[in-house]
Amino acid sequence: MADLNAFQSWISACSASIDDRAEDLTELDRAIGDADHGSNMKRGMSACAQLAEQEDFSSIDAYLKKVGMTLVSTVGGASGPLYGTFFLRLAGPLAASEDVGPREFGQALRAGVEGIVARGKAEAGDKTMYDALAPALEAFDEASGSGAGLGESLQAAAQAAAEGRDATEPMVARKGRASYLGERSAGHQDPGATSATVLIEAAAQTLT
Amino acid sequence: MADLNAFQSWISACSASIDDRAEDLTELDRAIGDADHGSNMKRGMSACAQLAEQEDFSSIDAYLKKVGMTLVSTVGGASGPLYGTFFLRLAGPLAASEDVGPREFGQALRAGVEGIVARGKAEAGDKTMYDALAPALEAFDEASGSGAGLGESLQAAAQAAAEGRDATEPMVARKGRASYLGERSAGHQDPGATSATVLIEAAAQTLT
Amino acid sequence: MAPMKKLLNDPADVVVEALAGMAAAHPDHLRVDLDHKLVLRADAPVSGKVALVSGGGSGHEPLHGGFVGRGMLDAACAGEVFTSPVPDQILAATTAVDGGAGVLHVVKNYTGDVMNFEMAAELAAEAGIQVEAVVTDDDVAVQDSLFTAGRRGVGVTVLLEKIVGAAAEEGQDLAACAALARRVNEQGRSMGIALTSCTVPAAGKPTFELAEDEMEIGIGIHGEPGRSTEKLAPARDIAARLVEPVLSDLSLKRGEQVIAFVNGMGGTPLLELYVMYGEVKRLLDDAGVTVARSLVGNYITSLEMAGCSVTLLRVDEEMVRCWDAPVDTPGLRWGG
Amino acid sequence: MAPMKKLLNDPADVVVEALAGMAAAHPDHLRVDLDHKLVLRADAPVSGKVALVSGGGSGHEPLHGGFVGRGMLDAACAGEVFTSPVPDQILAATTAVDGGAGVLHVVKNYTGDVMNFEMAAELAAEAGIQVEAVVTDDDVAVQDSLFTAGRRGVGVTVLLEKIVGAAAEEGQDLAACAALARRVNEQGRSMGIALTSCTVPAAGKPTFELAEDEMEIGIGIHGEPGRSTEKLAPARDIAARLVEPVLSDLSLKRGEQVIAFVNGMGGTPLLELYVMYGEVKRLLDDAGVTVARSLVGNYITSLEMAGCSVTLLRVDEEMVRCWDAPVDTPGLRWGG
Ligand SMILES: Nc1ncnc2c1ncn2[C@@H]1O[C@H](COP(=O)(O)OP(=O)(O)O)[C@@H](O)[C@H]1O
Ligand SMILES: Nc1ncnc2c1ncn2[C@@H]1O[C@H](COP(=O)(O)OP(=O)(O)O)[C@@H](O)[C@H]1O
Ligand SMILES: [Mg+2]
Ligand SMILES: [Mg+2]
Ligand SMILES: [Mg+2]
Ligand SMILES: [Mg+2]
């Protein structure tokens, strides 16, 4: 079960991990994009990490909404509206919760991922963040469906996200900037799938 | 004694030597100027070398005037008006000659070098072409004064020009583009003194 | 990492400092909102006039901020370098310049730009502002298929902002401005080439690598690698590589009229751009295409990238009239 | 040698091909004489008007050819890249544009330019044309002493051509135009900095070397090395290094008015030039100097060199009036 504090730790952990990985993310984006994914995410996540200090949040969903709006307002590019929508939608199913268990988090995660699809129209295999998030969601549901707790289900999700991320390497991109490269996008791991995996891994460490 | 043919050979030899040395001259100009002395001189001298084919000249002085005007019209930069004036003035004392001996050539060379001074106001030690030409003129006069023929006097002049050229290396430039560098111009041989030496050396090979 | 060969202070501040510099340089023409990173017409909102708002990543100057002024844009939203602006900025711009006749968003077709402008338009609509968006997608280097994010918006954006800016100044309404904008976008195509990469200040090193003897054909304006890397070639061959796909994509026929636009990517001297224009003009002459108007210079750049793009816009009478109309911006200025 | 990263055909043809491209791009405004490598006002000679002729090495575009047109130059003579034009060209230009009121030669102070313009002026005088010459020498990086060829002519040349071009258009006579030109030159000073070198097409490799972490202070516009090579520094420090010597050489006092001109050397993005302008403006504010007008952009360049220069011109009323007057050239265009 995860409370507001745990969610705030999640976002702090996201920010810390993205900080560590910012140069790698930018490096991946240099290969098939425009060399800014790391700095975009770093700017956005560090703004989010400061929210808890700046404001007292009354609920998990209010906090996550603010995280979403902050990402929308600070990240820019493709990933800003996408991750922003993810957190905005994540908040919905958690409206009434003070302590979130695996079932509710599963619903929230589904809403978040569906939000990304609604905004970006990505399908499996398009070589986007969706290719990490879709398997993560599936693995989460499977684990929680067979009785695992929140932490354990998130560990399964993180594992699946990492596999999904690795699987983007040979893909030919069909969405976003990398799609301009056509066949030349193959052979490079997708930056968004990489950052998405970082977020799920951070969740596995903090939401237990 | 040198006739019109010999003067035309001189100019051909100038063009050939400048062609060979064009990259070196540009290289010297890169260090203390603007990296164009080689291409300037090459453009001008090859235009001059074609004059004999394009036109029948009735006299040495008409030919040298045309060389001067051609240099003025094609070289540009500082060296264009200077070398142009040199050949225009060289023509003057040879107005009546069909066969030029050391005495007349000495007068012509003096007029040419004075023309350069009139146009460019250079003094000895300013690190310019004058630092090769002034000693060349002096050596020529000394040799011819003690009875040497045209070829022999020009060999003495070429020797002195080369020494004058080498002596420009430690000088601090006070004229032309190199003067902008102040003390930093020291340690580099002057491109114009180098091309001037090429011209005198070509004379020593062709005017005998 | 060696420091960058750039004139800036902290790379994180480059966009805001450049905007402040712009405001200082053009006090009579422009106002900037440093919080939202907006460049605004000094006299905005212009009552009763359709307002044009554009924007995108910074690093393409003079696009878009340099095109704010009478006869062109009412506001430009500056994103971080090569990163689209965010909805808050676009909403603030839209609100600031709406003169009651509605706002046209001019959006280059990049996933990020499109999504951020979409979110802003949703918010503006909720606030009761009439917004239309037109997305430019003129880069023939990218296949417009289900398997890509569609063609990129490049050079046509400049021509569109000028032409539709004039239409708005003439008093055309939002629907007419949007229709004209879509017509311009449909009739314009571009193709670009890079000789060198560029360096995003925050990244600190070149976005891509090109060998000493290579060029990148079909480049975008963000240092995205292009269609193919090839050996360097003379200007006349490069011109053919750029003009032919544009001519064929537009199916331009003998006797048709175009605006021909040779655009520098930032690091290529004007001298070379004019050499390229000469080659482009020769190819158009050969194809029997008439150049009604032309534009040569650095208008939509990729920082200090060396290279150029060619844009052809098949024009009708209205487009030419609007092109010729007065414009008074830092980047394009003519007429009374 | 690896091929150059340049858009050209044979390097030997770059100037002529660029001029042909210019003529094609500006058919209503300009005429070019490819034999003499001249850019001429389409309507030259303008009867009864003093004509302005300038010129110099190519590679500084838009200077000078881009400043030909109503309100600025009547003709520009294009030398080879970084090499002054020859007397034949200057004489041909002078003859072509003389409208009976005499011709003003605007010459940048470089030994080659000065000598070639001098020879041309002698020939023009023989042909009965009234010629006055004004030599610009505004670069404070060079000491104006007996031990140099004098200060170089740089940024002030642009401001002078605009201001004196307007005076000629107003109908001022040759003596008045020459006097105004000398006043502008006396009241203007510049200083420049390079972050990278540039490559002359015919030479095929960079004119000078700068280490990855170095900049060259006091650079000229021909890739001549400058006053000193120093470690890279933030924009605010560079601005101080440029503005201070100019302020002190001009002895500018609190309350005085200037035109402030931040000029790009060619390879520096506009984004950075605006950052620099912001810093320059701050320094002028601190010094109590008022900016009457400003200009930011690539106007007198060194091919693709990265860097910039700062020019300050102490202005009087006439200069400001002439600055504001209409101008219609490819490189500067405003007013009706
Ligand atoms: N339509 C889309 N749907 C989902 N994800 C997308 C889409 N387009 C791009 N992305 C993701 O966004 C990432 C790039 O983000 P970022 O570099 O921050 O934005 P930009 O491409 O605008 O510079 C890609 O690696 C990809 O995972
Ligand atoms: N005032 C002068 N008098 C004599 N020679 C000069 C003068 N100024 C320059 N020079 C010579 O000209 C040479 C440079 O010629 P060049 O490179 O062709 O012209 P530019 O300096 O205009 O590029 C210098 O090396 C120097 O020898
Ligand atoms: Mg990116
Ligand atoms: Mg030189
Ligand atoms: Mg981006
Ligand atoms: Mg030169």
Coordinates of N, CA and C in Angstrom, one line a residue, chain A residues 179-180, chain C residues 107-111 114 135-145 148-154 185-190 227 249-250:
Chain A
S179 N 11.0 8.6 -36.8 CA 10.4 8.0 -38.0 C 10.9 8.6 -39.2
Y180 N 11.5 9.8 -39.1 CA 12.0 10.5 -40.3 C 13.2 9.7 -40.9
Chain C
V107 N 1.6 25.9 -37.0 CA 2.4 24.8 -36.4 C 3.2 24.0 -37.4
K108 N 4.4 23.8 -37.1 CA 5.2 23.0 -37.9 C 5.0 21.5 -37.6
N109 N 4.9 20.7 -38.5 CA 4.5 19.3 -38.2 C 5.7 18.5 -37.6
Y110 N 5.8 18.6 -36.3 CA 6.6 17.7 -35.5 C 5.7 17.3 -34.4
T111 N 5.9 16.0 -34.0 CA 5.0 15.4 -33.0 C 4.8 16.3 -31.8
V114 N 2.9 19.7 -32.6 CA 1.5 19.4 -32.8 C 0.8 19.1 -31.5
V135 N -1.2 23.2 -39.9 CA 0.0 22.5 -39.7 C 0.8 22.4 -41.0
T136 N 2.1 22.9 -41.0 CA 2.9 22.9 -42.2 C 3.6 21.6 -42.3
D137 N 3.6 21.0 -43.5 CA 4.3 19.7 -43.7 C 4.8 19.6 -45.1
D138 N 5.9 20.3 -45.4 CA 6.4 20.5 -46.7 C 7.7 19.8 -47.1
D139 N 8.3 19.1 -46.2 CA 9.6 18.5 -46.4 C 9.5 17.2 -47.2
V140 N 9.8 17.2 -48.4 CA 9.7 16.0 -49.2 C 10.7 15.0 -48.9
A141 N 11.7 15.3 -48.1 CA 12.7 14.3 -47.7 C 12.0 13.2 -46.9
V142 N 10.9 13.5 -46.2 CA 10.2 12.5 -45.4 C 9.0 12.0 -46.2
Q143 N 8.8 10.7 -46.2 CA 7.7 10.2 -46.8 C 6.4 10.5 -46.0
D144 N 5.4 10.9 -46.6 CA 4.1 11.2 -46.0 C 3.3 9.9 -46.0
S145 N 3.6 9.0 -45.0 CA 2.9 7.7 -45.1 C 2.4 7.4 -43.7
T148 N 5.2 7.0 -40.9 CA 6.1 8.1 -40.3 C 5.1 9.1 -39.6
A149 N 5.7 10.0 -38.9 CA 4.9 11.1 -38.3 C 4.5 12.1 -39.4
G150 N 4.7 11.8 -40.6 CA 4.3 12.7 -41.7 C 5.5 13.6 -42.1
R151 N 5.3 14.4 -43.2 CA 6.4 15.3 -43.6 C 6.6 16.3 -42.5
R152 N 7.9 16.8 -42.4 CA 8.2 17.9 -41.5 C 7.8 19.2 -42.0
G153 N 7.5 20.2 -41.1 CA 7.3 21.6 -41.6 C 8.6 22.3 -41.6
V154 N 8.9 22.8 -42.8 CA 10.2 23.6 -42.9 C 10.0 24.9 -43.6
N185 N 0.2 25.8 -47.8 CA 0.9 24.6 -47.3 C 0.8 23.5 -48.4
E186 N -0.3 23.4 -49.0 CA -0.5 22.3 -50.0 C 0.3 22.6 -51.3
Q187 N 0.5 23.9 -51.6 CA 1.2 24.2 -52.8 C 2.7 24.4 -52.6
G188 N 3.3 24.1 -51.4 CA 4.7 24.4 -51.2 C 5.4 23.1 -50.7
R189 N 6.6 22.9 -51.2 CA 7.4 21.8 -50.8 C 8.9 22.2 -50.7
S190 N 9.6 21.5 -49.9 CA 11.0 21.8 -49.6 C 11.9 20.6 -49.5
R227 N 18.0 11.8 -45.1 CA 17.6 10.6 -45.9 C 18.8 9.7 -46.1
D249 N 7.3 16.3 -56.7 CA 6.3 16.2 -55.7 C 5.1 17.2 -56.0
L250 N 5.5 18.4 -56.4 CA 4.4 19.4 -56.7 C 3.9 19.2 -58.1

